[in-house]
Tab-separated table of C-alpha atoms in Angstrom:
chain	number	residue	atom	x	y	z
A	28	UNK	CA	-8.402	12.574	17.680
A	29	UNK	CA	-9.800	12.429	14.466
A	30	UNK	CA	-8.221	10.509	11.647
A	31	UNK	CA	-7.937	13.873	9.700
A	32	UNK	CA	-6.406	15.451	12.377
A	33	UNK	CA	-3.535	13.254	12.309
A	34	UNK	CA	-2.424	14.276	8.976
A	35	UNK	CA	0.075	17.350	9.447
A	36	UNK	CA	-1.036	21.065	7.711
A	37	UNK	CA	1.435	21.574	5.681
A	38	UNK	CA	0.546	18.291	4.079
A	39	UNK	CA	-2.764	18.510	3.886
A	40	UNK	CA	-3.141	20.223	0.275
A	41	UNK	CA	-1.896	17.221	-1.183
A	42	UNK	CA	-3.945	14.430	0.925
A	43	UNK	CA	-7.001	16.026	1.514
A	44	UNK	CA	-7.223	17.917	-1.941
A	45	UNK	CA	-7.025	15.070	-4.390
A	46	UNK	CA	-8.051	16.173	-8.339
A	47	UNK	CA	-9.732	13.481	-10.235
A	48	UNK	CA	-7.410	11.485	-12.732
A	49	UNK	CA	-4.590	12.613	-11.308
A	50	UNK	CA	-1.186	10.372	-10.183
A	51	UNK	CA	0.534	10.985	-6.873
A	52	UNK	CA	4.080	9.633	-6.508
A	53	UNK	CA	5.595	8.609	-3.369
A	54	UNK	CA	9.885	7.872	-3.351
A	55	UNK	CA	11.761	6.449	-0.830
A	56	UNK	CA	15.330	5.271	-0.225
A	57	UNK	CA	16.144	2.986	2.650
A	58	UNK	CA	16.705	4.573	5.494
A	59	UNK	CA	13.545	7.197	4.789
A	60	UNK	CA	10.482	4.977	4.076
A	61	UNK	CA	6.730	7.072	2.725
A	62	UNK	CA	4.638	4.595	4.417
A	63	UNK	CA	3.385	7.194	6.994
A	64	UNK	CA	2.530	8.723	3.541
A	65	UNK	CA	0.148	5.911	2.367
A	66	UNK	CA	-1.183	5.822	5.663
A	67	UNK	CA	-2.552	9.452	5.377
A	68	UNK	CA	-3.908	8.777	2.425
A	69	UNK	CA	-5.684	5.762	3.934
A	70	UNK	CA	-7.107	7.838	6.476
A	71	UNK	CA	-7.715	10.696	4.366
A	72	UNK	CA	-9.888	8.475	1.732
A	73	UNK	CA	-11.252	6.037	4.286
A	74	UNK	CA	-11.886	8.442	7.623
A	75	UNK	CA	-15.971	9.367	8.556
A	76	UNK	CA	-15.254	12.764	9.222
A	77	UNK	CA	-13.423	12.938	5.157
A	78	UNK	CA	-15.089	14.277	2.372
A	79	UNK	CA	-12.144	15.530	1.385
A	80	UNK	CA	-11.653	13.424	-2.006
A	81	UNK	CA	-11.423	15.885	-5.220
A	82	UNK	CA	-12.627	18.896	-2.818
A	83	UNK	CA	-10.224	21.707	-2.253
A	84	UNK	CA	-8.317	22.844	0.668
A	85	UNK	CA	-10.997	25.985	1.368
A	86	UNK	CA	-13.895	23.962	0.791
A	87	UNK	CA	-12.706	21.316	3.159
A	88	UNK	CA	-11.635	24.171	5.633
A	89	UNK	CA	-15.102	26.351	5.126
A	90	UNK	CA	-16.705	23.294	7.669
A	91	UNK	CA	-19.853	23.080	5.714
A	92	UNK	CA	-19.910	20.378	3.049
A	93	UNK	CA	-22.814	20.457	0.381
A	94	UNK	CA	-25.169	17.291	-0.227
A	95	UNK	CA	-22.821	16.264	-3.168
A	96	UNK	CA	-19.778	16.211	-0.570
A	97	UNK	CA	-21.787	14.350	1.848
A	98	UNK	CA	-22.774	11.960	-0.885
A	99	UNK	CA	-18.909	11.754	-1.373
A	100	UNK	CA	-18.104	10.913	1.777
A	101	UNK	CA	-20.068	8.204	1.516
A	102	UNK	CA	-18.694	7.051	-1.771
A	103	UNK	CA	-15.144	6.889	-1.213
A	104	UNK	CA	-13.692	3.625	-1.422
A	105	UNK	CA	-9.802	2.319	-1.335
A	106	UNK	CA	-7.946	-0.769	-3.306
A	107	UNK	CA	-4.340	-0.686	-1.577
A	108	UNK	CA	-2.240	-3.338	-3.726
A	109	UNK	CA	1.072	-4.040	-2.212
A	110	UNK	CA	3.792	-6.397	-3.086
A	111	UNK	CA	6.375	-5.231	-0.172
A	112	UNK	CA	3.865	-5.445	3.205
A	113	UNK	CA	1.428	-7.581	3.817
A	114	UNK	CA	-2.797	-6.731	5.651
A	115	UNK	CA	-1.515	-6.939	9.436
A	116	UNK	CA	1.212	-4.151	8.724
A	117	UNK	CA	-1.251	-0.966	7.438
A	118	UNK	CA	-4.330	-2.593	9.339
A	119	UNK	CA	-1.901	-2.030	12.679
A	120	UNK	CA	-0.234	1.075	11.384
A	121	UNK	CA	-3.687	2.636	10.114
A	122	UNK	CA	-5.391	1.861	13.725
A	123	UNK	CA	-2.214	3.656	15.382
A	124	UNK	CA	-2.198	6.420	13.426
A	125	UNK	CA	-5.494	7.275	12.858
A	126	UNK	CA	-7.569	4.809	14.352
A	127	UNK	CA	-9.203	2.994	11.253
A	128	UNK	CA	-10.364	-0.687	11.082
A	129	UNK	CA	-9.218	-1.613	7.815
A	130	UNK	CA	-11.178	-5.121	8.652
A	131	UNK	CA	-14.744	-3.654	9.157
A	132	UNK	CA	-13.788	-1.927	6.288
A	133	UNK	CA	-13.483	-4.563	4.344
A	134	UNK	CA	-16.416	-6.323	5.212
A	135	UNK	CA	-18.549	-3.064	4.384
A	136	UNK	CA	-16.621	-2.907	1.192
A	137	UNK	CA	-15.088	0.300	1.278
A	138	UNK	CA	-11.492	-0.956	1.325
A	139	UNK	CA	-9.859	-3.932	-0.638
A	140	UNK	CA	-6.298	-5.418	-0.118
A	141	UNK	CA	-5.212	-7.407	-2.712
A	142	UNK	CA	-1.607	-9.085	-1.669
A	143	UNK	CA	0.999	-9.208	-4.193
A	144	UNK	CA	4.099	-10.448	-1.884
A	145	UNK	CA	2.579	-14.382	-1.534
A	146	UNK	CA	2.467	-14.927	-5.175
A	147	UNK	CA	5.760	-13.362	-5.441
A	148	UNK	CA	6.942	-16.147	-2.981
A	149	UNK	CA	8.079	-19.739	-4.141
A	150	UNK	CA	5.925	-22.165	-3.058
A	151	UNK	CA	7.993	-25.305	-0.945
A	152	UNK	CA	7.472	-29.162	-2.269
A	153	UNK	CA	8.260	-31.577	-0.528
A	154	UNK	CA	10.134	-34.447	-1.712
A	155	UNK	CA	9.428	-37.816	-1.827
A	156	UNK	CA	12.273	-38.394	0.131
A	157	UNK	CA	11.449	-35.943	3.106
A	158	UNK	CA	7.556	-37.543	3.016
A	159	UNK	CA	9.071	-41.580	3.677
A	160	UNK	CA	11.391	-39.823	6.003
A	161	UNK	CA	8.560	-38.212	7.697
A	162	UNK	CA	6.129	-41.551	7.279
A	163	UNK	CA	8.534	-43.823	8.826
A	164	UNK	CA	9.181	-41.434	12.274
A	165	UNK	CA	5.354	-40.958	12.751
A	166	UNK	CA	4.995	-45.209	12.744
A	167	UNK	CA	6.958	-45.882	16.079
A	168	UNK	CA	7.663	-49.840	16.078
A	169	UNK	CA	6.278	-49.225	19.984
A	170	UNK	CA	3.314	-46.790	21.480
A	171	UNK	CA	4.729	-44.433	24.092
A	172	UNK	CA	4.346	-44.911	27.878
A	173	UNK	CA	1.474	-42.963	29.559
A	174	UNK	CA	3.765	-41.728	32.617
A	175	UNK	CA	0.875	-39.558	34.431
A	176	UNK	CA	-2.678	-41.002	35.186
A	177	UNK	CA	-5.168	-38.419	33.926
A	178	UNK	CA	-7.274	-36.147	36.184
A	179	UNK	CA	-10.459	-38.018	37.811
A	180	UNK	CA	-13.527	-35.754	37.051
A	181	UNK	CA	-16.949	-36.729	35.031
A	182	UNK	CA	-16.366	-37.815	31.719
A	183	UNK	CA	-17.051	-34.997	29.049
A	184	UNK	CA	-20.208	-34.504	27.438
A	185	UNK	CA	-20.866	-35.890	23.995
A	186	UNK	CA	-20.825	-33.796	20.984
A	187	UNK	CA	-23.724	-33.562	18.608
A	188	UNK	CA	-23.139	-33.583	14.740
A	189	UNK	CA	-25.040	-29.513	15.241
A	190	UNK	CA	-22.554	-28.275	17.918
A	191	UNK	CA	-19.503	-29.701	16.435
A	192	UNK	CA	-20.822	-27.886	12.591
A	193	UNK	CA	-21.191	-24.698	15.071
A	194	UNK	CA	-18.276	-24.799	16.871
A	195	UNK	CA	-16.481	-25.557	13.059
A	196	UNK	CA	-18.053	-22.622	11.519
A	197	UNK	CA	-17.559	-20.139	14.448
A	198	UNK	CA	-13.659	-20.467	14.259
A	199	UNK	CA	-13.699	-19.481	10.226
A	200	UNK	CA	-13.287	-16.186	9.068
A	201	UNK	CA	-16.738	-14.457	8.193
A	202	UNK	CA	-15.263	-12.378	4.906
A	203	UNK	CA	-11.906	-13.143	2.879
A	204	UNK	CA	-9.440	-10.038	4.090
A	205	UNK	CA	-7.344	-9.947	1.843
A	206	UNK	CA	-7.120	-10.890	-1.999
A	207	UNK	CA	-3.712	-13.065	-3.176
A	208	UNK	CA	-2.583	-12.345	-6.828
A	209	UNK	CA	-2.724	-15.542	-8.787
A	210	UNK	CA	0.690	-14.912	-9.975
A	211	UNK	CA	3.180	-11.733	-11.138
A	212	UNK	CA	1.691	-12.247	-15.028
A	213	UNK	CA	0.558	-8.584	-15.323
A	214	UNK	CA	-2.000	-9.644	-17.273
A	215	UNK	CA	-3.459	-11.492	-14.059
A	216	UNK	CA	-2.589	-8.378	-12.060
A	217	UNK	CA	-4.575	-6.325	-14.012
A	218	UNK	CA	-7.832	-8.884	-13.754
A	219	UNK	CA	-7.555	-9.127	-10.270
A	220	UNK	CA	-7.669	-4.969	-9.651
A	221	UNK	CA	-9.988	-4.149	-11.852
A	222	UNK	CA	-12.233	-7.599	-10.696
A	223	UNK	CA	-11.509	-5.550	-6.874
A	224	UNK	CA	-12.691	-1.944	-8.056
A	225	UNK	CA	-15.973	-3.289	-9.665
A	226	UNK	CA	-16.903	-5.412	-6.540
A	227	UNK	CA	-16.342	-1.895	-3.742
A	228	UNK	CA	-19.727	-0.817	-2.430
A	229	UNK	CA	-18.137	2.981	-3.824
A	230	UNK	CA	-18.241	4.732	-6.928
A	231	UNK	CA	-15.088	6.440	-6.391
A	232	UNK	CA	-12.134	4.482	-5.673
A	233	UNK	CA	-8.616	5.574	-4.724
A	234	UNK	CA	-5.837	2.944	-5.934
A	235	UNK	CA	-2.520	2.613	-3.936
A	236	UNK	CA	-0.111	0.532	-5.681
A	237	UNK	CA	2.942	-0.039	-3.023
A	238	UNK	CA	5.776	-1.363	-4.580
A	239	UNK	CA	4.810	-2.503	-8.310
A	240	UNK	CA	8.400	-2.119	-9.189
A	241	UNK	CA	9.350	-5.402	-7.308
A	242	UNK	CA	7.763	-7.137	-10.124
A	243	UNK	CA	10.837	-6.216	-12.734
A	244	UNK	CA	13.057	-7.809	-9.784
A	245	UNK	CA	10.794	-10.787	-9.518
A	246	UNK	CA	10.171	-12.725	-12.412
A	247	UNK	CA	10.972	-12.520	-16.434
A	248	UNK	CA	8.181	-11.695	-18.342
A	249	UNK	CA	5.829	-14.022	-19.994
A	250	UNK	CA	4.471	-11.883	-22.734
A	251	UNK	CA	7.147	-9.518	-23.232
A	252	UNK	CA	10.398	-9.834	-25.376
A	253	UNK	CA	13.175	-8.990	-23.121
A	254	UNK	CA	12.770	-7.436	-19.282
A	255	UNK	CA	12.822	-3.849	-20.972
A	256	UNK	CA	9.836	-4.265	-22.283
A	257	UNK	CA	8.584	-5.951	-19.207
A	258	UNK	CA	9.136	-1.802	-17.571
A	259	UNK	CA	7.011	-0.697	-20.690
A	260	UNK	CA	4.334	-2.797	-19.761
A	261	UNK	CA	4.173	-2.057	-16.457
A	262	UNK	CA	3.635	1.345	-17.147
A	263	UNK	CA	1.191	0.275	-19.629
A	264	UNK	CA	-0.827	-1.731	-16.718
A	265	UNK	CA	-0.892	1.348	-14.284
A	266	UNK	CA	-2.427	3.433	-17.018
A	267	UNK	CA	-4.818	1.523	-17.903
A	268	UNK	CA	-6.035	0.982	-14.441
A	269	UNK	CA	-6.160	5.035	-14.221
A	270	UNK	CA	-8.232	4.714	-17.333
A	271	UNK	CA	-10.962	2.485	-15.462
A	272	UNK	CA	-13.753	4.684	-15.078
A	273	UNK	CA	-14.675	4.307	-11.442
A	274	UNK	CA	-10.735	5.098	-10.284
A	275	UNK	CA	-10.890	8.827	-9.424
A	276	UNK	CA	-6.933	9.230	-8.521
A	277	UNK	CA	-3.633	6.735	-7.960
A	278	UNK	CA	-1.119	7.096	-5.610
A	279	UNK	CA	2.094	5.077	-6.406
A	280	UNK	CA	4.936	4.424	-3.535
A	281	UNK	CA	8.315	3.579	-5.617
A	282	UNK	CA	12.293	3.320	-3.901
A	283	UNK	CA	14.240	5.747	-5.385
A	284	UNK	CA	17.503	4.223	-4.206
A	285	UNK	CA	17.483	1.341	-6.029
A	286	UNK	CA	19.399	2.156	-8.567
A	287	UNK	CA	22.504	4.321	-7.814
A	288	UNK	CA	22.871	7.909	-9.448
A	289	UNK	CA	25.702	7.852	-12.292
A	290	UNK	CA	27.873	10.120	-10.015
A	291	UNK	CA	27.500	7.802	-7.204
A	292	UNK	CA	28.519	4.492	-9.268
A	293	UNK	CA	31.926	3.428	-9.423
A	294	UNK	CA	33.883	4.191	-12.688
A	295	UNK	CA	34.037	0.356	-13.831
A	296	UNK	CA	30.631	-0.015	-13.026
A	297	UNK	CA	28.109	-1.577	-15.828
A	298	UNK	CA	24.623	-1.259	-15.409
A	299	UNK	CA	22.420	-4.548	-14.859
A	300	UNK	CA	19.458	-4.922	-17.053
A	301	UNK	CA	17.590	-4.707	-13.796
A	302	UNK	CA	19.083	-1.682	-12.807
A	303	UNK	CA	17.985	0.218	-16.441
A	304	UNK	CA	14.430	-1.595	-16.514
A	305	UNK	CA	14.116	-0.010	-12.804
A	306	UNK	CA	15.560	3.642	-13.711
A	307	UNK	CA	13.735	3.625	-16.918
A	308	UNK	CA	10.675	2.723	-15.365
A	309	UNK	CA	11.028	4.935	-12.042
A	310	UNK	CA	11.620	8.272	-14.653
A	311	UNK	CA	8.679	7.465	-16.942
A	312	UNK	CA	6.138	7.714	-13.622
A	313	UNK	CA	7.721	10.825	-12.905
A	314	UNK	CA	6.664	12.053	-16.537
A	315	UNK	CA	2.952	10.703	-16.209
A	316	UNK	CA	2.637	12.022	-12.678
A	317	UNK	CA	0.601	15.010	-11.474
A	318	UNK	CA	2.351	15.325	-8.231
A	319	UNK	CA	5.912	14.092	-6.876
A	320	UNK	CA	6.748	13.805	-3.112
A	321	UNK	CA	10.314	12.673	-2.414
A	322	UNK	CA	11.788	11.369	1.306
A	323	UNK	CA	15.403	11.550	1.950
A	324	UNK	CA	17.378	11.711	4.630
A	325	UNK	CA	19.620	15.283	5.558
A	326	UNK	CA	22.480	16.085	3.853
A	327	UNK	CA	24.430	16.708	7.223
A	328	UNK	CA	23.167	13.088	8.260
A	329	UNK	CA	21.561	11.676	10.928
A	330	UNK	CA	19.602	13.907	13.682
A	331	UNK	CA	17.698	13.176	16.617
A	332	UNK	CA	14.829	15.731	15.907
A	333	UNK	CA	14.657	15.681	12.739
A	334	UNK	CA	13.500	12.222	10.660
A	335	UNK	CA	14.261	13.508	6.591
A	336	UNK	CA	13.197	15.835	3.933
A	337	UNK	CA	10.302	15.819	1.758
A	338	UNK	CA	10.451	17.664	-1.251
A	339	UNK	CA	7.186	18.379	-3.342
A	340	UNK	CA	7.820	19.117	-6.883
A	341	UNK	CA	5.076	19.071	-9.789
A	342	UNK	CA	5.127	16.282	-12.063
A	343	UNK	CA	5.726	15.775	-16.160
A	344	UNK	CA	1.520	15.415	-16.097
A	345	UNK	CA	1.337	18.693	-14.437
A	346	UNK	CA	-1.280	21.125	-15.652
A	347	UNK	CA	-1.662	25.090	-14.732
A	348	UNK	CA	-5.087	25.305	-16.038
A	349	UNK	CA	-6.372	22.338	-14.073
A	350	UNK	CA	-8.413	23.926	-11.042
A	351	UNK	CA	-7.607	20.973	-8.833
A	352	UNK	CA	-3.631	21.841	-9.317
A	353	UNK	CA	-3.850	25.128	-8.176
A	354	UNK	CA	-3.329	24.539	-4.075
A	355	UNK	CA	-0.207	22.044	-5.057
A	356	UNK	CA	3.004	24.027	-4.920
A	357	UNK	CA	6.518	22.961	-4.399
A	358	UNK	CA	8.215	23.476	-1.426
A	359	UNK	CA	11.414	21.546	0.717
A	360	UNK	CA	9.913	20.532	4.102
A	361	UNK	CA	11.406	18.922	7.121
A	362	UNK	CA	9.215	15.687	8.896
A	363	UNK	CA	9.771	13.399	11.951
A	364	UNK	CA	7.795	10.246	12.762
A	365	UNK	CA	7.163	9.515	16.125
A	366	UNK	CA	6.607	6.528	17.831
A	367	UNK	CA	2.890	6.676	18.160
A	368	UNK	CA	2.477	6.840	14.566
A	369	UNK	CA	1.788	11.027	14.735
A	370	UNK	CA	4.314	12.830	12.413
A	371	UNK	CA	5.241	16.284	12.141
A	372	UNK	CA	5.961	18.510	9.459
A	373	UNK	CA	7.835	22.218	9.417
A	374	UNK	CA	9.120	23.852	6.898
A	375	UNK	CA	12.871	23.824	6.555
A	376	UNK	CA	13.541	27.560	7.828
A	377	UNK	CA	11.483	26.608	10.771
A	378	UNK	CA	11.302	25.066	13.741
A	379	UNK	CA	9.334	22.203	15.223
A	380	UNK	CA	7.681	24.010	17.322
């Protein structure tokens, strides 16, 4: 099965028909997660049978793709920049679901992961204290008792200063897998993607930000007066990025649950700055995107069958006139992940079938 294959019909409109400059954005809540979502867009981008990137749906379907689209198959790179999961994660959920090796990948340079969760991490000293600790257990006042004799047998052979430099070199990695942000400073952020972009063996590039909001949670900005305008620069970073000449489309995956609707908040209930930077930040995407596909769970709750909803509604950035648009229309569909990593998708007077 084909890595296209695995991405369900009623989807494909919005994965496989991708306009050029345009935002995609992915919400979640907690208990419905969109990472299948940015998977299918990984395969979608990234697959050998895909030169589906800026086509549309009938060209894709019509089975005969011009020299240009095989040029664009070819051409089609990915930058995934996630602060919330680290490589092993979508490299094992990308070979499940559609059978991609986001490592070979790398190496060829036609995907990039640039990790934004280590330098979101504290780093651990250790303390004087805890090194003497440490010193004075490692010097035992007596060597320990050999209580077995060892194994009688030939004595090994002797290492050359060439095999042990082979054997050294053969256990290290042969290409870097992943790229760690120097720090949350978006400034630094923004180096390190567009440093990533201009370094793909592709002059396309699809750029999947997972997550960028944890940065308002993580740190206090740097450059920026008060956290507020920490969310206006933020959005200021993501648009420049679109700017960038060789990204052809971004797909953003934001939680949508983070901060409680008014109705849902108790009456006594002040806002945190955190909780206005995040709102404030999650609505102005929504105005600069194209394209806006929401997971929830069902109203009635939980259900075996049934995983969520996704509702597709056009964004503030939408355009009629824009030819690429014109196969994106909204609609209220039902999904279910399996285990396997397959997923299926109905729409909500349906069945599963």
């Amino acid at each position: 099965m084909t890595s296209t294959s695995r991405i369900p019909q009623h989807l494909a409109p919005y994965i496989n028909n991708v306009p050029n400059d345009s935002l995609i954005l992915l919400t979640n809540t907690l208990s419905n997660s969109t990472n299948w979502l940015v998977v299918r867009y990984l395969c979608g981008a990234l697959s050998n049978d895909a030169s589906n990137l800026g086509r549309s749906l009938s060209q894709v379907e019509s089975g005969n793709p011009t020299a240009a689209d095989a040029q664009d198959r070819q051409d089609v790179g990915v930058i995934l920049v996630s602060w919330m999961r680290d490589f092993d994660f979508w490299k094992a959920e990308t070979r499940r679901t559609g059978g991609l090796d986001l490592a070979s990948l790398s190496q060829k340079k036609k995907f990039i992961y640039i990790d934004g969760l280590s330098s979101s991490m504290p780093t651990v000293s250790t303390s004087p204290a805890t090194q003497i600790r440490d010193t004075h257990v490692l010097k035992q006042p007596f060597p320990s008792v050999r209580t077995t004799l060892p194994a009688r047998g030939p004595p090994p052979p002797v290492q050359t200063p060439v095999q042990a430099a082979s054997a050294t070199q053969s256990t290290l990695p042969a290409t870097k897998l992943a790229i760690n942000l120097p720090s949350t400073d978006l400034k630094n952020v923004r180096a390190a993607i567009e440093s990533a972009i201009a370094s793909l063996n592709t002059s396309s590039t699809l750029l999947i930000l997972d997550a960028p909001d944890m940065i308002l949670a993580l740190r206090s900005s740097t450059s920026c007066a008060s956290s507020s305008s920490l969310s206006s620069a933020l959005q200021s970073m993501i648009l420049s990025l679109r700017l960038n000449s060789r990204v052809h489309a971004t797909v953003l995956n934001l939680s949508s649950d983070v901060v409680p609707l008014p109705s849902a908040r108790p009456e006594q209930h002040i806002p945190s700055q955190l909780e206005t930077d995040s709102q404030a930040f999650l609505v102005g995407m929504a105005h600069s995107a194209d394209l806006v596909i929401s997971a929830r769970g069902l109203d009635t709750g939980a259900a075996g069958d049934v995983g969520g909803v996704l509702r597709v509604t056009k964004g503030g950035a939408y355009e009629d006139e824009n030819e690429g648009f014109k196969e994106w229309k909204e609609q209220e569909l039902l999904y279910l992940v399996k285990t396997d990593g397959s997923a299926k998708v109905w729409e909500r007077s349906a069945g599963v079938g």
